Short mmCIF file of C-alpha atoms and ligand atoms in Angstrom, two decimals:
data_model
loop_
_atom_site.label_atom_id
_atom_site.label_comp_id
_atom_site.label_asym_id
_atom_site.label_seq_id
_atom_site.Cartn_x
_atom_site.Cartn_y
_atom_site.Cartn_z
CA UNK A 1 80.65 -169.14 -27.14
CA UNK A 2 77.74 -168.04 -28.82
CA UNK A 3 76.48 -163.93 -28.47
CA UNK A 4 72.94 -164.16 -28.28
CA UNK A 5 72.42 -160.90 -26.62
CA UNK A 6 72.31 -157.59 -28.73
CA UNK A 7 74.58 -155.73 -27.27
CA UNK A 8 77.14 -158.39 -27.97
CA UNK A 9 76.40 -158.94 -31.35
CA UNK A 10 75.80 -155.00 -32.12
CA UNK A 11 77.18 -152.02 -33.42
CA UNK A 12 77.36 -149.00 -31.67
CA UNK A 13 77.41 -145.59 -32.93
CA UNK A 14 78.63 -142.55 -31.30
CA UNK A 15 76.84 -139.28 -32.42
CA UNK A 16 77.69 -136.11 -31.01
CA UNK A 17 74.23 -134.55 -31.12
CA UNK A 18 75.21 -130.51 -31.41
CA UNK A 19 77.36 -132.13 -34.27
CA UNK A 20 75.02 -134.11 -36.35
CA UNK A 21 71.85 -132.42 -38.10
CA UNK A 22 70.88 -128.99 -37.43
CA UNK A 23 66.84 -128.97 -37.89
CA UNK A 24 66.25 -124.95 -37.04
CA UNK A 25 69.03 -123.24 -38.37
CA UNK A 26 70.91 -122.19 -34.75
CA UNK A 27 73.85 -123.58 -35.45
CA UNK A 28 73.42 -126.73 -33.59
CA UNK A 29 72.55 -130.05 -34.24
CA UNK A 30 69.03 -131.25 -32.65
CA UNK A 31 66.53 -134.22 -31.92
CA UNK A 32 64.31 -133.63 -35.32
CA UNK A 33 67.57 -133.51 -36.84
CA UNK A 34 69.07 -136.71 -35.55
CA UNK A 35 65.52 -138.49 -36.64
CA UNK A 36 65.42 -137.02 -40.09
CA UNK A 37 69.36 -138.85 -40.35
CA UNK A 38 67.90 -142.50 -38.64
CA UNK A 39 67.44 -143.77 -42.76
CA UNK A 40 71.83 -143.04 -43.37
CA UNK A 41 72.63 -144.86 -39.47
CA UNK A 42 69.91 -148.26 -40.88
CA UNK A 43 72.14 -148.25 -44.10
CA UNK A 44 74.88 -147.78 -42.66
CA UNK A 45 74.57 -151.10 -40.65
CA UNK A 46 74.93 -150.44 -37.25
CA UNK A 47 72.44 -151.65 -34.25
CA UNK A 48 72.64 -149.05 -31.57
CA UNK A 49 73.31 -145.45 -31.09
CA UNK A 50 74.55 -143.57 -28.19
CA UNK A 51 73.81 -140.12 -28.02
CA UNK A 52 76.21 -137.25 -26.18
CA UNK A 53 74.35 -135.61 -23.90
CA UNK A 54 70.96 -133.98 -24.86
CA UNK A 55 69.26 -132.68 -21.13
CA UNK A 56 68.61 -129.23 -19.63
CA UNK A 57 72.30 -127.71 -19.37
CA UNK A 58 74.13 -124.37 -19.28
CA UNK A 59 76.92 -126.07 -21.83
CA UNK A 60 79.71 -124.71 -19.80
CA UNK A 61 80.69 -128.69 -20.86
CA UNK A 62 78.60 -128.83 -23.81
CA UNK A 63 75.72 -131.02 -21.80
CA UNK A 64 78.02 -132.10 -19.42
CA UNK A 65 76.76 -130.24 -17.10
CA UNK A 66 73.29 -131.16 -16.20
CA UNK A 67 70.83 -128.73 -14.45
CA UNK A 68 67.99 -130.75 -14.71
CA UNK A 69 68.39 -135.11 -15.46
CA UNK A 70 64.73 -135.78 -16.96
CA UNK A 71 64.26 -132.94 -19.45
CA UNK A 72 65.46 -131.81 -22.64
CA UNK A 73 67.29 -129.26 -23.34
CA UNK A 74 65.69 -126.60 -25.52
CA UNK A 75 68.44 -126.56 -28.53
CA UNK A 76 68.10 -129.86 -28.90
CA UNK A 77 63.79 -130.32 -28.69
CA UNK A 78 61.50 -131.23 -26.20
CA UNK A 79 60.18 -134.26 -24.83
CA UNK A 80 58.29 -134.97 -27.59
CA UNK A 81 60.59 -134.55 -29.99
CA UNK A 82 62.64 -137.10 -27.61
CA UNK A 83 59.90 -139.68 -27.64
CA UNK A 84 59.58 -139.48 -31.05
CA UNK A 85 62.96 -140.41 -31.83
CA UNK A 86 63.02 -143.54 -29.77
CA UNK A 87 59.78 -144.33 -31.63
CA UNK A 88 61.56 -143.88 -34.84
CA UNK A 89 65.03 -145.17 -34.20
CA UNK A 90 62.99 -148.49 -32.60
CA UNK A 91 60.93 -149.02 -35.18
CA UNK A 92 64.21 -149.01 -37.43
CA UNK A 93 65.67 -151.82 -35.47
CA UNK A 94 68.18 -149.15 -33.81
CA UNK A 95 68.60 -148.71 -29.55
CA UNK A 96 68.98 -146.08 -28.54
CA UNK A 97 71.70 -145.30 -25.52
CA UNK A 98 71.69 -141.84 -23.51
CA UNK A 99 75.02 -140.37 -21.81
CA UNK A 100 74.28 -140.25 -17.69
CA UNK A 101 76.18 -138.50 -15.82
CA UNK A 102 76.14 -139.13 -12.57
CA UNK A 103 79.63 -138.21 -11.27
CA UNK A 104 78.89 -134.15 -11.00
CA UNK A 105 76.13 -132.14 -11.68
CA UNK A 106 75.59 -128.58 -13.24
CA UNK A 107 76.29 -125.39 -10.54
CA UNK A 108 72.81 -124.45 -11.55
CA UNK A 109 71.33 -127.98 -10.49
CA UNK A 110 68.65 -127.18 -7.85
CA UNK A 111 69.99 -129.78 -5.90
CA UNK A 112 73.79 -127.95 -5.88
CA UNK A 113 71.44 -124.58 -4.96
CA UNK A 114 70.17 -126.00 -2.21
CA UNK A 115 73.33 -127.40 -0.97
CA UNK A 116 75.45 -124.47 -1.01
CA UNK A 117 72.43 -122.25 0.66
CA UNK A 118 73.31 -122.74 3.29
CA UNK A 119 75.37 -125.42 5.65
CA UNK A 120 72.53 -127.11 7.67
CA UNK A 121 70.52 -127.41 4.22
CA UNK A 122 68.72 -131.08 3.79
CA UNK A 123 70.93 -131.51 0.23
CA UNK A 124 74.43 -130.03 1.87
CA UNK A 125 75.84 -133.83 2.06
CA UNK A 126 74.75 -134.20 -1.54
CA UNK A 127 77.77 -132.83 -2.50
CA UNK A 128 81.82 -132.52 -0.92
CA UNK A 129 82.14 -129.61 1.08
CA UNK A 130 85.04 -129.49 2.79
CA UNK A 131 86.08 -126.91 5.39
CA UNK A 132 89.89 -125.16 3.36
CA UNK A 133 93.13 -125.98 5.32
CA UNK A 134 94.52 -123.57 8.38
CA UNK A 135 95.92 -121.36 5.65
CA UNK A 136 92.53 -120.57 4.48
CA UNK A 137 94.25 -122.49 0.73
CA UNK A 138 92.32 -125.51 -0.54
CA UNK A 139 91.12 -128.90 1.74
CA UNK A 140 93.55 -130.42 0.17
CA UNK A 141 96.19 -130.35 -3.09
CA UNK A 142 93.79 -132.42 -5.54
CA UNK A 143 93.68 -131.06 -8.93
CA UNK A 144 90.67 -130.66 -11.17
CA UNK A 145 90.98 -132.58 -14.80
CA UNK A 146 90.72 -129.25 -16.73
CA UNK A 147 93.43 -127.59 -14.68
CA UNK A 148 93.71 -125.80 -11.58
CA UNK A 149 92.66 -126.76 -7.87
CA UNK A 150 90.07 -129.41 -7.64
CA UNK A 151 87.84 -127.39 -4.77
CA UNK A 152 86.32 -123.87 -5.47
CA UNK A 153 86.13 -121.58 -2.60
CA UNK A 154 82.41 -120.85 -1.75
CA UNK A 155 81.64 -117.58 0.01
CA UNK A 156 78.52 -117.39 1.00
CA UNK A 157 79.11 -120.65 3.91
CA UNK A 158 82.40 -120.34 3.60
CA UNK A 159 83.70 -123.61 2.76
CA UNK A 160 85.07 -125.61 -0.84
CA UNK A 161 83.54 -127.38 -2.66
CA UNK A 162 85.13 -130.34 -4.98
CA UNK A 163 84.87 -130.25 -8.49
CA UNK A 164 86.69 -133.06 -10.59
CA UNK A 165 85.90 -131.20 -13.91
CA UNK A 166 84.61 -127.40 -14.15
CA UNK A 167 83.95 -125.58 -11.10
CA UNK A 168 80.57 -125.28 -12.56
CA UNK A 169 80.69 -128.85 -12.45
CA UNK A 170 80.26 -129.33 -8.72
CA UNK A 171 80.66 -133.72 -7.60
CA UNK A 172 78.06 -135.25 -5.98
CA UNK A 173 78.92 -137.07 -2.79
CA UNK A 174 78.08 -140.58 -4.22
CA UNK A 175 78.93 -141.82 -0.28
CA UNK A 176 75.06 -140.48 0.54
CA UNK A 177 72.41 -143.15 -0.20
CA UNK A 178 70.28 -140.20 -1.22
CA UNK A 179 72.38 -139.20 -3.81
CA UNK A 180 72.01 -143.06 -4.88
CA UNK A 181 68.71 -143.14 -4.89
CA UNK A 182 67.83 -140.36 -6.94
CA UNK A 183 70.18 -141.16 -9.64
CA UNK A 184 68.59 -144.20 -9.90
CA UNK A 185 64.94 -142.95 -9.95
CA UNK A 186 66.45 -140.74 -12.63
CA UNK A 187 68.16 -144.08 -14.56
CA UNK A 188 64.25 -145.41 -14.22
CA UNK A 189 62.34 -142.20 -15.23
CA UNK A 190 65.15 -142.82 -18.71
CA UNK A 191 64.58 -147.17 -19.59
CA UNK A 192 60.90 -146.40 -18.53
CA UNK A 193 60.22 -144.00 -21.80
CA UNK A 194 62.32 -147.43 -23.65
CA UNK A 195 66.04 -146.54 -23.50
CA UNK A 196 67.91 -149.17 -24.19
CA UNK A 197 70.48 -148.70 -21.39
CA UNK A 198 73.64 -145.62 -20.61
CA UNK A 199 77.13 -144.84 -21.41
CA UNK A 200 77.57 -143.65 -17.98
CA UNK A 201 80.24 -140.48 -17.75
CA UNK A 202 83.16 -141.14 -15.90
CA UNK A 203 81.92 -144.10 -13.69
CA UNK A 204 85.95 -144.65 -12.30
CA UNK A 205 85.77 -141.16 -10.43
CA UNK A 206 81.97 -141.50 -8.88
CA UNK A 207 83.78 -142.45 -5.14
CA UNK A 208 87.01 -140.33 -3.63
CA UNK A 209 88.94 -140.73 -0.58
CA UNK A 210 87.16 -141.24 2.24
CA UNK A 211 90.18 -139.83 4.65
CA UNK A 212 90.57 -136.78 1.65
CA UNK A 213 94.13 -137.72 1.51
CA UNK A 214 97.06 -135.63 -0.48
CA UNK A 215 97.77 -137.37 -4.26
CA UNK A 216 100.71 -138.04 -4.71
CA UNK A 217 102.95 -136.53 -7.15
CA UNK A 218 103.69 -138.11 -10.69
CA UNK A 219 107.26 -139.00 -11.14
CA UNK A 220 107.04 -139.07 -14.67
CA UNK A 221 104.94 -135.52 -15.21
CA UNK A 222 106.41 -133.79 -18.29
CA UNK A 223 105.71 -130.05 -18.96
CA UNK A 224 104.04 -129.95 -21.89
CA UNK A 225 101.19 -132.39 -20.79
CA UNK A 226 97.71 -131.22 -18.80
CA UNK A 227 98.28 -129.97 -15.27
CA UNK A 228 96.80 -132.26 -13.46
CA UNK A 229 98.70 -134.99 -14.62
CA UNK A 230 101.42 -133.96 -12.08
CA UNK A 231 100.61 -135.79 -9.60
CA UNK A 232 98.69 -139.37 -9.73
CA UNK A 233 95.23 -139.77 -8.48
CA UNK A 234 95.41 -142.40 -6.16
CA UNK A 235 93.13 -141.27 -4.00
CA UNK A 236 90.69 -139.08 -6.29
CA UNK A 237 89.73 -142.16 -8.82
CA UNK A 238 88.95 -145.97 -9.17
CA UNK A 239 88.66 -146.06 -5.10
CA UNK A 240 87.34 -149.71 -4.50
CA UNK A 241 84.27 -148.63 -3.46
CA UNK A 242 83.08 -147.63 -6.54
CA UNK A 243 82.33 -151.00 -7.44
CA UNK A 244 79.33 -151.25 -5.16
CA UNK A 245 77.98 -148.29 -6.54
CA UNK A 246 78.22 -149.39 -9.91
CA UNK A 247 76.75 -152.80 -8.77
CA UNK A 248 73.66 -150.78 -7.94
CA UNK A 249 73.38 -149.45 -11.27
CA UNK A 250 73.20 -152.65 -12.23
CA UNK A 251 70.72 -153.82 -10.56
CA UNK A 252 68.68 -150.91 -12.05
CA UNK A 253 69.52 -151.72 -15.21
CA UNK A 254 68.56 -155.66 -14.58
CA UNK A 255 64.81 -154.36 -13.39
CA UNK A 256 64.14 -153.87 -17.09
CA UNK A 257 64.56 -156.53 -20.29
CA UNK A 258 68.00 -156.27 -21.87
CA UNK A 259 69.36 -153.30 -21.16
CA UNK A 260 72.98 -152.37 -21.18
CA UNK A 261 75.13 -150.65 -19.17
CA UNK A 262 78.78 -149.18 -20.26
CA UNK A 263 80.58 -147.42 -18.55
CA UNK A 264 83.62 -144.87 -19.50
CA UNK A 265 87.22 -145.87 -17.91
CA UNK A 266 90.10 -144.18 -18.97
CA UNK A 267 92.79 -147.12 -16.61
CA UNK A 268 95.20 -149.82 -17.84
CA UNK A 269 93.68 -152.36 -18.93
CA UNK A 270 94.72 -154.54 -15.44
CA UNK A 271 92.53 -152.12 -13.55
CA UNK A 272 89.77 -151.87 -16.57
CA UNK A 273 88.86 -155.31 -16.41
CA UNK A 274 87.76 -154.91 -12.93
CA UNK A 275 84.60 -152.94 -13.11
CA UNK A 276 83.03 -155.94 -15.05
CA UNK A 277 82.39 -156.28 -11.67
CA UNK A 278 82.23 -159.49 -8.95
CA UNK A 279 79.79 -161.69 -10.52
CA UNK A 280 80.41 -159.82 -13.91
CA UNK A 281 77.74 -157.81 -11.95
CA UNK A 282 79.00 -154.16 -12.77
CA UNK A 283 79.22 -152.70 -16.44
CA UNK A 284 78.50 -154.93 -19.08
CA UNK A 285 81.19 -152.91 -21.14
CA UNK A 286 83.68 -151.10 -19.55
CA UNK A 287 84.71 -149.16 -22.04
CA UNK A 288 88.24 -150.60 -23.68
CA UNK A 289 90.11 -147.21 -25.10
CA UNK A 290 93.20 -149.00 -25.00
CA UNK A 291 93.26 -148.10 -29.05
CA UNK A 292 92.86 -144.28 -28.50
CA UNK A 293 96.51 -143.80 -27.16
CA UNK A 294 98.08 -146.86 -28.98
CA UNK A 295 101.60 -146.64 -30.55
CA UNK A 296 100.03 -147.00 -34.44
CA UNK A 297 102.18 -150.44 -35.12
CA UNK A 298 101.73 -154.17 -35.33
CA UNK A 299 103.73 -155.23 -32.53
CA UNK A 300 102.05 -152.27 -30.50
CA UNK A 301 98.34 -153.29 -31.31
CA UNK A 302 99.32 -157.33 -31.21
CA UNK A 303 100.32 -156.77 -27.38
CA UNK A 304 97.10 -154.73 -26.34
CA UNK A 305 94.58 -157.52 -28.16
CA UNK A 306 96.87 -160.16 -26.17
CA UNK A 307 97.20 -158.06 -23.20
CA UNK A 308 93.35 -157.21 -23.58
CA UNK A 309 91.73 -161.12 -24.14
CA UNK A 310 94.17 -162.54 -21.15
CA UNK A 311 93.24 -159.91 -18.77
CA UNK A 312 89.08 -160.32 -19.19
CA UNK A 313 87.41 -162.62 -16.43
CA UNK A 314 85.86 -165.59 -17.31
CA UNK A 315 82.70 -164.60 -19.27
CA UNK A 316 83.45 -160.71 -19.85
CA UNK A 317 82.30 -159.68 -23.29
CA UNK A 318 85.41 -157.08 -25.00
CA UNK A 319 84.65 -154.96 -26.63
CA UNK A 320 87.00 -151.58 -28.89
CA UNK A 321 86.79 -147.73 -29.42
CA UNK A 322 88.87 -146.32 -31.88
CA UNK A 323 87.64 -142.35 -31.32
CA UNK A 324 85.21 -140.33 -29.26
CA UNK A 325 83.99 -136.70 -28.57
CA UNK A 326 87.28 -136.27 -26.02
CA UNK A 327 89.97 -137.55 -28.30
CA UNK A 328 91.31 -137.13 -31.95
CA UNK A 329 90.45 -138.42 -34.67
CA UNK A 330 91.77 -141.58 -35.78
CA UNK A 331 92.50 -140.55 -39.46
CA UNK A 332 94.63 -137.70 -38.16
CA UNK A 333 96.31 -139.89 -35.68
CA UNK A 334 97.17 -142.57 -38.44
CA UNK A 335 96.32 -140.98 -41.64
CA UNK A 336 93.96 -141.99 -44.61
CA UNK A 337 95.31 -145.02 -45.25
CA UNK A 338 95.74 -146.38 -42.16
CA UNK A 339 92.10 -145.34 -41.05
CA UNK A 340 91.31 -148.25 -43.19
CA UNK A 341 93.29 -150.48 -41.57
CA UNK A 342 91.58 -149.41 -38.64
CA UNK A 343 88.53 -149.74 -39.44
CA UNK A 344 89.45 -153.60 -40.80
CA UNK A 345 90.52 -154.51 -36.99
CA UNK A 346 87.50 -152.57 -35.27
CA UNK A 347 85.06 -154.40 -36.98
CA UNK A 348 86.89 -157.81 -36.90
CA UNK A 349 88.07 -157.82 -33.15
CA UNK A 350 86.37 -159.87 -30.86
CA UNK A 351 84.25 -157.63 -28.77
CA UNK A 352 81.82 -155.44 -29.59
CA UNK A 353 82.83 -151.99 -31.48
CA UNK A 354 81.78 -148.60 -31.10
CA UNK A 355 82.55 -145.81 -34.06
CA UNK A 356 82.11 -142.37 -33.60
CA UNK A 357 80.36 -140.14 -35.93
CA UNK A 358 82.30 -139.50 -38.84
CA UNK A 359 85.05 -141.79 -38.26
CA UNK A 360 82.91 -144.13 -41.32
CA UNK A 361 83.61 -140.80 -43.85
CA UNK A 362 86.99 -140.37 -42.45
CA UNK A 363 86.34 -137.12 -41.35
CA UNK A 364 89.60 -135.53 -39.69
CA UNK A 365 90.53 -133.15 -37.08
CA UNK A 366 89.76 -129.52 -37.69
CA UNK A 367 92.28 -127.06 -36.73
CA UNK A 368 90.51 -124.38 -34.99
CA UNK A 369 91.41 -121.02 -34.80
CA UNK A 370 92.02 -119.47 -31.21
CA UNK A 371 89.04 -117.24 -31.92
CA UNK A 372 86.94 -120.32 -32.74
CA UNK A 373 87.70 -122.33 -29.60
CA UNK A 374 84.75 -123.53 -27.70
CA UNK A 375 85.80 -126.42 -25.60
CA UNK A 376 86.08 -125.44 -21.84
CA UNK A 377 89.14 -127.95 -21.73
CA UNK A 378 90.86 -125.49 -24.31
CA UNK A 379 90.03 -122.84 -22.83
CA UNK A 380 91.42 -123.41 -19.39
CA UNK A 381 94.68 -124.56 -20.55
CA UNK A 382 95.49 -123.37 -23.76
CA UNK A 383 98.62 -124.78 -26.23
CA UNK A 384 98.54 -127.98 -25.11
CA UNK A 385 96.48 -129.63 -27.41
CA UNK A 386 94.00 -130.74 -25.20
CA UNK A 387 91.29 -128.97 -27.11
CA UNK A 388 88.25 -131.12 -28.60
CA UNK A 389 86.63 -129.28 -30.47
CA UNK A 390 88.77 -130.62 -33.88
CA UNK A 391 87.08 -133.67 -33.36
CA UNK A 392 83.26 -132.54 -32.93
CA UNK A 393 82.55 -130.54 -36.08
CA UNK A 394 79.74 -130.89 -37.82
CA UNK A 395 79.07 -133.77 -39.66
CA UNK A 396 79.81 -133.65 -43.89
CA UNK A 397 76.39 -134.47 -45.14
CA UNK A 398 76.76 -132.99 -48.85
CA UNK A 399 78.64 -130.78 -50.65
CA UNK A 400 75.86 -127.97 -50.20
CA UNK A 401 76.50 -124.79 -47.72
CA UNK A 402 78.00 -126.05 -44.12
CA UNK A 403 78.21 -129.31 -45.58
CA UNK A 404 73.78 -130.31 -45.62
CA UNK A 405 74.44 -129.62 -41.38
CA UNK A 406 72.57 -126.68 -40.77
CA UNK A 407 71.05 -123.53 -42.53
CA UNK A 408 72.72 -121.23 -39.74
CA UNK A 409 75.66 -120.41 -38.98
CA UNK A 410 77.37 -124.10 -37.57
CA UNK A 411 78.85 -124.01 -33.92
CA UNK A 412 82.38 -125.18 -34.96
CA UNK A 413 83.74 -124.65 -37.77
CA UNK A 414 83.64 -127.06 -41.12
CA UNK A 415 86.85 -129.31 -42.34
CA UNK A 416 87.69 -126.93 -45.26
CA UNK A 417 87.10 -130.15 -47.90
CA UNK A 418 83.46 -131.29 -46.89
CA UNK A 419 82.81 -130.67 -50.70
CA UNK A 420 84.63 -133.73 -51.54
CA UNK A 421 84.49 -135.59 -48.15
CA UNK A 422 80.93 -135.44 -47.56
CA UNK A 423 78.87 -138.67 -47.17
CA UNK A 424 76.89 -138.10 -50.83
CA UNK A 425 80.08 -138.19 -52.43
CA UNK A 426 81.35 -141.06 -50.71
CA UNK A 427 78.32 -143.30 -51.01
CA UNK A 428 78.60 -142.57 -55.07
CA UNK A 429 82.73 -143.86 -54.75
CA UNK A 430 82.44 -147.58 -54.57
CA UNK A 431 86.05 -147.79 -53.07
CA UNK A 432 85.10 -145.14 -50.27
CA UNK A 433 86.50 -145.55 -47.43
CA UNK A 434 82.23 -145.18 -46.28
CA UNK A 435 81.59 -148.44 -48.71
CA UNK A 436 84.41 -150.21 -46.67
CA UNK A 437 82.42 -149.01 -43.56
CA UNK A 438 79.53 -151.01 -44.84
CA UNK A 439 80.96 -153.72 -46.43
CA UNK A 440 83.07 -154.59 -43.03
CA UNK A 441 79.58 -154.14 -40.61
CA UNK A 442 78.13 -156.14 -43.98
CA UNK A 443 80.90 -158.96 -43.37
CA UNK A 444 79.94 -158.64 -39.41
CA UNK A 445 76.35 -159.49 -39.52
CA UNK A 446 77.13 -162.19 -42.03
CA UNK A 447 79.58 -164.55 -40.58
CA UNK A 448 79.01 -166.20 -36.97
CA UNK A 449 82.86 -166.25 -36.78
CA UNK A 450 83.23 -162.83 -36.71
CA UNK A 451 81.39 -161.99 -33.49
CA UNK A 452 81.36 -164.78 -31.70
CA UNK A 453 84.18 -166.80 -33.38
CA UNK A 454 87.02 -167.24 -30.81
CA UNK A 455 90.44 -164.37 -31.05
CA UNK A 456 93.39 -166.76 -32.00
CA UNK A 457 96.93 -164.73 -32.75
CA UNK A 458 99.40 -165.70 -35.93
CA UNK A 459 102.67 -165.46 -35.06
CA UNK A 460 103.95 -161.86 -37.71
CA UNK A 461 106.61 -160.22 -38.21
CA UNK A 462 107.28 -156.39 -38.80
CA UNK A 463 104.31 -154.30 -40.32
CA UNK A 464 102.29 -157.73 -40.47
CA UNK A 465 99.45 -158.31 -37.66
CA UNK A 466 97.81 -161.70 -38.02
CA UNK A 467 95.13 -163.08 -36.05
CA UNK A 468 92.14 -165.65 -37.19
CA UNK A 469 88.12 -165.16 -35.83
CA UNK A 470 87.50 -169.09 -35.67
CA UNK A 471 83.69 -169.64 -35.82
CA UNK A 472 81.93 -172.84 -35.68
CA UNK A 473 81.68 -173.93 -39.35
CA UNK A 474 84.10 -171.62 -40.65
CA UNK A 475 87.00 -169.06 -39.58
CA UNK A 476 87.84 -165.46 -40.94
CA UNK A 477 91.59 -164.74 -41.33
CA UNK A 478 92.58 -161.19 -41.22
CA UNK A 479 95.95 -159.56 -41.85
CA UNK A 480 96.69 -156.08 -41.68
CA UNK A 481 99.82 -154.48 -42.78
CA UNK A 482 100.78 -151.67 -41.08
CA UNK A 483 103.43 -150.21 -43.11
CA UNK A 484 103.77 -148.26 -46.39
CA UNK A 485 105.84 -151.59 -48.10
CA UNK A 486 104.34 -154.45 -49.40
CA UNK A 487 104.90 -157.33 -48.10
CA UNK A 488 104.20 -161.03 -49.72
CA UNK A 489 102.92 -163.92 -47.22
CA UNK A 490 104.14 -167.41 -47.73
CA UNK A 491 102.97 -170.01 -45.15
CA UNK A 492 101.19 -173.67 -45.32
CA UNK A 493 101.34 -173.09 -41.92
CA UNK A 494 98.62 -170.31 -40.87
CA UNK A 495 96.24 -172.40 -43.61
CA UNK A 496 96.37 -168.92 -46.45
CA UNK A 497 93.70 -171.09 -48.31
CA UNK A 498 90.12 -169.38 -48.69
CA UNK A 499 88.30 -166.89 -50.28
CA UNK A 500 89.04 -163.17 -50.06
CA UNK A 501 86.22 -161.49 -48.09
CA UNK A 502 87.10 -158.40 -48.20
CA UNK A 503 90.53 -155.61 -49.16
CA UNK A 504 90.79 -152.53 -47.53
CA UNK A 505 91.74 -151.08 -50.33
CA UNK A 506 88.10 -152.90 -51.84
CA UNK A 507 89.03 -154.90 -55.25
CA UNK A 508 89.72 -158.00 -54.35
CA UNK A 509 87.32 -159.73 -53.51
CA UNK A 510 86.30 -163.01 -54.42
CA UNK A 511 90.21 -163.69 -54.92
CA UNK A 512 91.04 -167.20 -54.71
CA UNK A 513 94.13 -167.55 -51.72
CA UNK A 514 95.96 -170.90 -52.13
CA UNK A 515 98.91 -170.73 -50.10
CA UNK A 516 100.73 -167.28 -50.74
CA UNK A 517 99.22 -163.56 -50.38
CA UNK A 518 100.33 -160.54 -51.93
CA UNK A 519 99.44 -157.38 -49.34
CA UNK A 520 99.93 -153.98 -50.88
CA UNK A 521 101.62 -151.43 -48.32
CA UNK A 522 98.73 -150.04 -45.88
CA UNK A 523 95.88 -152.89 -46.71
CA UNK A 524 93.92 -155.01 -44.90
CA UNK A 525 92.50 -158.45 -46.07
CA UNK A 526 90.04 -160.56 -44.64
CA UNK A 527 90.04 -164.28 -45.89
CA UNK A 528 87.28 -166.88 -45.25
CA UNK A 529 89.33 -170.20 -44.86
CA UNK A 530 87.84 -173.46 -43.47
CA UNK A 531 87.68 -174.24 -39.68
CA UNK A 532 90.60 -175.43 -38.89
CA UNK A 533 91.77 -175.91 -34.80
C1 GLC B 601 83.85 -137.33 -19.65
C2 GLC B 601 83.21 -136.48 -20.70
C3 GLC B 601 83.63 -135.55 -21.30
C4 GLC B 601 83.09 -134.74 -20.33
C5 GLC B 601 84.27 -135.12 -19.09
C6 GLC B 601 83.16 -134.39 -17.75
O1 GLC B 601 84.81 -138.00 -19.87
O2 GLC B 601 83.49 -137.87 -21.99
O3 GLC B 601 83.42 -134.80 -22.64
O4 GLC B 601 83.98 -133.38 -20.62
O5 GLC B 601 83.49 -136.08 -18.83
O6 GLC B 601 82.08 -134.88 -17.88
#
């Protein structure tokens, strides 16, 4: 299959705007700061930037609690800054994707203020209100993802409202057509302004059980895990009707040219693929997060890829993700050497890759002292290791004050190794992870096989993962060593013959390969081979 659409051939890059570049010394990143860093993104070679929320928000969940869907929060700048951003991004060949958060608003959103004002307010039914149980407790046993009951009692009208996340994030009622229309208009507002698509927050949460049945207990729940996992979310997420809602969003996307709909979905692969929708008229890219929690070894990754490739509906375009603002950084999960192997994996698999800011410089999870915690999830459920601040720390640009991120006091602490691990330093080091990312991105651009070639697994043992991306005129053979030990690979069968394009160690480009290959521990290589099979 030939990739013809930009979001199939392109590489996405997530920016967490609070932490990218501050321009006004308030310690929080902003839009003018991001504009100043566009040349970096262009140099890196990515095609699209997905920006976490920038809309007016009380920041209870750092922008995922929106009080105005069609404005810009002053901490990030103004609408004029946004227009300047989109103009500058497009001028440098970058697409811009916004974060759409339709599942819930802030409790300060005018819609919710109206809704909670009285039982007969015309917006009452825009949110999910229920009477308490006969004993006065919550209507049912549903739990908030961030700890405690998902129901908040509201004294003014004597009912409870549902919030899948914080009580400051009441869920909208997507069974109400007025809610759908309002959110469609929000989408059109931004699409008309030129945005190239949306990443839709918690899209699998949008519809909940119409009968409000209790969720069943999770037999596998163990102490030390987040309390909401004590129940299986049978009636609160992944309801069949959600696919109609998504198809409705997709119709809005399709009113415009060449826009993309990405869905945030944490589900097992067999459920995930349903989000491509009937006749592929759902999300273009239901985020595939399988690598975020995969045990990091060759066999587990091999079977995840196989399962995903097998489950994709015909014509559906795959995608892969290694990190985001909710999960521990890849470099800390797998270590600095395997982070390079992970980069080669991400950028050589079949499907659109999404990079998380800072992963390209090997940024690590930063330890957050108890007094520095900002994440409401960690504050609500302390001590279980769920905190997300450590993966949201400021981008490390240079060795200057605050890593060049801000002239003020950064909202989260910086990594203590930023004087060494920063863009300027790593750029100057030809063998750095940053230059590895650039080389990988360059190869993806250069070799059609890496974008639209098929994925052909090749049987391998122990720590090796081997596959071929077979294109029209040639193929790229990818051999990844997930272990510390060197390996010698000798095989005529797999067509071990060609030119070495890139090693994760960055010192073998151009080497001729003929029948055997020596790999060092934690090394991955890509080999350009003549078209076979
Ligand atoms: C998504 C976001 C996360 C946020 C949650 C509630 O999972 O990625 O950061 O806290 O939704 O909006």
